PDB file of C-alpha atoms in Angstrom:
ATOM      1  CA  MET A   1      98.223 122.426  71.312  1.00  0.00           C
ATOM      2  CA  ASP A   2      97.803 119.471  73.713  1.00  0.00           C
ATOM      3  CA  SER A   3      94.684 117.337  73.663  1.00  0.00           C
ATOM      4  CA  GLU A   4      94.029 118.524  77.235  1.00  0.00           C
ATOM      5  CA  GLN A   5      93.828 122.164  76.128  1.00  0.00           C
ATOM      6  CA  ARG A   6      91.943 121.561  72.892  1.00  0.00           C
ATOM      7  CA  PRO A   7      88.154 122.011  73.110  1.00  0.00           C
ATOM      8  CA  PRO A   8      86.071 118.984  72.168  1.00  0.00           C
ATOM      9  CA  SER A   9      85.307 118.593  68.480  1.00  0.00           C
ATOM     10  CA  TYR A  10      81.688 118.743  67.410  1.00  0.00           C
ATOM     11  CA  GLY A  11      82.396 118.222  63.744  1.00  0.00           C
ATOM     12  CA  ASN A  12      81.688 120.859  61.121  1.00  0.00           C
ATOM     13  CA  MET A  13      79.319 122.998  63.235  1.00  0.00           C
ATOM     14  CA  SER A  14      79.473 126.750  63.532  1.00  0.00           C
ATOM     15  CA  ASP A  15      78.211 128.743  66.506  1.00  0.00           C
ATOM     16  CA  GLN A  16      74.947 129.234  64.566  1.00  0.00           C
ATOM     17  CA  HIS A  17      74.209 125.482  64.435  1.00  0.00           C
ATOM     18  CA  TRP A  18      70.849 124.678  66.058  1.00  0.00           C
ATOM     19  CA  SER A  19      72.408 122.459  68.719  1.00  0.00           C
ATOM     20  CA  ARG A  20      74.629 125.296  69.924  1.00  0.00           C
ATOM     21  CA  THR A  21      72.082 128.116  69.689  1.00  0.00           C
ATOM     22  CA  ARG A  22      69.615 126.139  71.825  1.00  0.00           C
ATOM     23  CA  LYS A  23      72.068 125.054  74.518  1.00  0.00           C
ATOM     24  CA  GLU A  24      70.338 126.981  77.328  1.00  0.00           C
ATOM     25  CA  ARG A  25      66.747 126.194  76.301  1.00  0.00           C
ATOM     26  CA  ASN A  26      66.688 122.598  77.472  1.00  0.00           C
ATOM     27  CA  ARG A  27      68.277 122.966  80.895  1.00  0.00           C
ATOM     28  CA  GLU A  28      65.623 120.764  82.578  1.00  0.00           C
ATOM     29  CA  ALA A  29      66.171 117.958  80.094  1.00  0.00           C
ATOM     30  CA  LEU A  30      69.939 118.166  80.496  1.00  0.00           C
ATOM     31  CA  GLU A  31      69.630 118.061  84.275  1.00  0.00           C
ATOM     32  CA  TYR A  32      67.307 115.044  84.001  1.00  0.00           C
ATOM     33  CA  TYR A  33      69.788 113.157  81.809  1.00  0.00           C
ATOM     34  CA  LEU A  34      72.683 114.091  84.080  1.00  0.00           C
ATOM     35  CA  GLU A  35      70.704 112.743  87.032  1.00  0.00           C
ATOM     36  CA  ARG A  36      69.934 109.536  85.136  1.00  0.00           C
ATOM     37  CA  SER A  37      73.622 109.100  84.384  1.00  0.00           C
ATOM     38  CA  ARG A  38      74.190 108.697  88.131  1.00  0.00           C
ATOM     39  CA  LYS A  39      71.722 105.803  88.492  1.00  0.00           C
ATOM     40  CA  PRO A  40      72.957 102.308  89.440  1.00  0.00           C
ATOM     41  CA  GLY A  41      74.653 100.464  86.612  1.00  0.00           C
ATOM     42  CA  VAL A  42      74.787 103.452  84.273  1.00  0.00           C
ATOM     43  CA  GLU A  43      78.338 104.395  85.202  1.00  0.00           C
ATOM     44  CA  ALA A  44      79.479 100.917  84.086  1.00  0.00           C
ATOM     45  CA  GLY A  45      77.881 101.510  80.712  1.00  0.00           C
ATOM     46  CA  GLY A  46      75.208  99.482  79.046  1.00  0.00           C
ATOM     47  CA  ALA A  47      75.057  96.976  76.278  1.00  0.00           C
ATOM     48  CA  GLU A  48      73.381  97.422  72.932  1.00  0.00           C
ATOM     49  CA  ARG A  49      70.162  96.199  74.512  1.00  0.00           C
ATOM     50  CA  ASN A  50      69.252  96.802  78.124  1.00  0.00           C
ATOM     51  CA  PHE A  51      66.349  98.204  80.083  1.00  0.00           C
ATOM     52  CA  TYR A  52      65.815 100.150  83.278  1.00  0.00           C
ATOM     53  CA  CYS A  53      64.256  99.393  86.640  1.00  0.00           C
ATOM     54  CA  MET A  54      60.923 101.144  87.140  1.00  0.00           C
ATOM     55  CA  GLU A  55      61.831 101.903  90.779  1.00  0.00           C
ATOM     56  CA  CYS A  56      65.498 102.959  90.929  1.00  0.00           C
ATOM     57  CA  GLU A  57      66.039 103.586  87.164  1.00  0.00           C
ATOM     58  CA  GLY A  58      69.166 101.410  87.285  1.00  0.00           C
ATOM     59  CA  VAL A  59      70.407  99.606  84.165  1.00  0.00           C
ATOM     60  CA  ILE A  60      69.346  95.972  83.880  1.00  0.00           C
ATOM     61  CA  PRO A  61      70.957  93.706  81.267  1.00  0.00           C
ATOM     62  CA  PHE A  62      68.413  92.559  78.695  1.00  0.00           C
ATOM     63  CA  GLU A  63      69.333  88.911  79.157  1.00  0.00           C
ATOM     64  CA  LEU A  64      68.686  89.031  82.928  1.00  0.00           C
ATOM     65  CA  ARG A  65      66.116  86.384  83.760  1.00  0.00           C
ATOM     66  CA  GLY A  66      65.760  87.240  87.435  1.00  0.00           C
ATOM     67  CA  ARG A  67      62.572  88.436  89.041  1.00  0.00           C
ATOM     68  CA  HIS A  68      64.213  91.249  91.017  1.00  0.00           C
ATOM     69  CA  CYS A  69      66.247  94.339  90.163  1.00  0.00           C
ATOM     70  CA  PRO A  70      69.946  93.665  90.818  1.00  0.00           C
ATOM     71  CA  HIS A  71      70.279  97.153  92.359  1.00  0.00           C
ATOM     72  CA  CYS A  72      67.226  97.799  94.557  1.00  0.00           C
ATOM     73  CA  LYS A  73      65.701  94.280  94.617  1.00  0.00           C
ATOM     74  CA  ALA A  74      62.317  95.591  93.391  1.00  0.00           C
ATOM     75  CA  LEU A  75      60.067  92.989  91.799  1.00  0.00           C
ATOM     76  CA  LEU A  76      60.291  93.115  87.984  1.00  0.00           C
ATOM     77  CA  ASP A  77      57.175  92.614  85.881  1.00  0.00           C
ATOM     78  CA  GLU A  78      58.107  90.196  83.106  1.00  0.00           C
ATOM     79  CA  HIS A  79      55.597  91.803  80.731  1.00  0.00           C
ATOM     80  CA  VAL A  80      56.762  95.412  81.144  1.00  0.00           C
ATOM     81  CA  GLN A  81      60.203  96.771  80.317  1.00  0.00           C
ATOM     82  CA  ARG A  82      61.291 100.385  80.572  1.00  0.00           C
ATOM     83  CA  TYR A  83      63.785 101.428  77.943  1.00  0.00           C
ATOM     84  CA  PHE A  84      65.570 104.774  77.719  1.00  0.00           C
ATOM     85  CA  ASN A  85      62.588 106.872  76.666  1.00  0.00           C
ATOM     86  CA  TRP A  86      59.631 104.495  76.414  1.00  0.00           C
ATOM     87  CA  VAL A  87      57.939 101.640  78.235  1.00  0.00           C
ATOM     88  CA  GLU A  88      57.177  98.484  76.306  1.00  0.00           C
ATOM     89  CA  ILE A  89      54.386  96.119  77.273  1.00  0.00           C
ATOM     90  CA  ASN A  90      55.163  92.828  75.564  1.00  0.00           C
ATOM     91  CA  GLU A  91      51.910  91.007  76.186  1.00  0.00           C
ATOM     92  CA  PRO A  92      48.336  92.219  76.475  1.00  0.00           C
ATOM     93  CA  PRO A  93      46.480  91.690  79.739  1.00  0.00           C
ATOM     94  CA  GLU A  94      45.160  88.186  80.191  1.00  0.00           C
ATOM     95  CA  SER A  95      41.492  89.171  79.921  1.00  0.00           C
ATOM     96  CA  ASP A  96      39.243  92.201  79.834  1.00  0.00           C
ATOM     97  CA  LEU A  97      36.155  90.082  80.455  1.00  0.00           C
ATOM     98  CA  LYS A  98      36.055  90.943  84.163  1.00  0.00           C
ATOM     99  CA  ALA A  99      35.969  94.664  83.374  1.00  0.00           C
ATOM    100  CA  LEU A 100      33.313  94.184  80.687  1.00  0.00           C
ATOM    101  CA  MET A 101      31.076  91.896  82.764  1.00  0.00           C
ATOM    102  CA  PRO A 102      28.797  94.686  84.141  1.00  0.00           C
ATOM    103  CA  PHE A 103      28.139  95.931  80.604  1.00  0.00           C
ATOM    104  CA  LEU A 104      27.466  92.407  79.327  1.00  0.00           C
ATOM    105  CA  ILE A 105      25.049  91.696  82.175  1.00  0.00           C
ATOM    106  CA  GLY A 106      23.296  95.006  81.494  1.00  0.00           C
ATOM    107  CA  ALA A 107      23.001  94.218  77.769  1.00  0.00           C
ATOM    108  CA  ILE A 108      21.624  90.718  78.489  1.00  0.00           C
ATOM    109  CA  GLY A 109      19.146  92.199  80.989  1.00  0.00           C
ATOM    110  CA  LEU A 110      18.020  94.821  78.462  1.00  0.00           C
ATOM    111  CA  LEU A 111      17.538  92.147  75.789  1.00  0.00           C
ATOM    112  CA  ALA A 112      15.540  90.033  78.251  1.00  0.00           C
ATOM    113  CA  VAL A 113      13.250  92.982  79.135  1.00  0.00           C
ATOM    114  CA  LEU A 114      12.775  93.847  75.443  1.00  0.00           C
ATOM    115  CA  GLY A 115      12.063  90.190  74.649  1.00  0.00           C
ATOM    116  CA  LEU A 116       9.462  89.972  77.412  1.00  0.00           C
ATOM    117  CA  ALA A 117       7.872  93.251  76.281  1.00  0.00           C
ATOM    118  CA  PHE A 118       7.657  91.957  72.704  1.00  0.00           C
ATOM    119  CA  LEU A 119       6.185  88.652  73.920  1.00  0.00           C
ATOM    120  CA  ALA A 120       3.597  90.467  76.048  1.00  0.00           C
ATOM    121  CA  TRP A 121       2.696  92.779  73.168  1.00  0.00           C
ATOM    122  CA  SER A 122       2.316  89.870  70.737  1.00  0.00           C
ATOM    123  CA  VAL A 123       0.105  87.887  73.154  1.00  0.00           C
ATOM    124  CA  TRP A 124      -2.054  90.660  74.630  1.00  0.00           C
ATOM    125  CA  GLY A 125      -1.551  93.519  72.236  1.00  0.00           C
ATOM    126  CA  SER A 126      -3.534  92.229  69.266  1.00  0.00           C
TER     127      SER A 126
END
């Protein structure tokens, strides 16, 4: 039997193996991965460590130090890298103080009102 006529080998797996019995259940996932295999740079293969563009999903070499995707020229965020099935954020945001400022001002205002109420009670209340 020629190698062209021989079916691919999947190792020691019978037709009852879970990967064969579920072959039609994950059609959406298979179509998604087939679509991803057509993205820029994927056909050339990837290295042991690479990431993907957030816009065109093309493969970007890990050691690339450019600011733009080599495929679609989208701006790359140096803190965020999309890998095959997760997104990694390497550094926390610079500061959350701006988002917390309204709460801090409210807390300081509440303390000031309570302090004035206590002062008024201690002076005029007794």
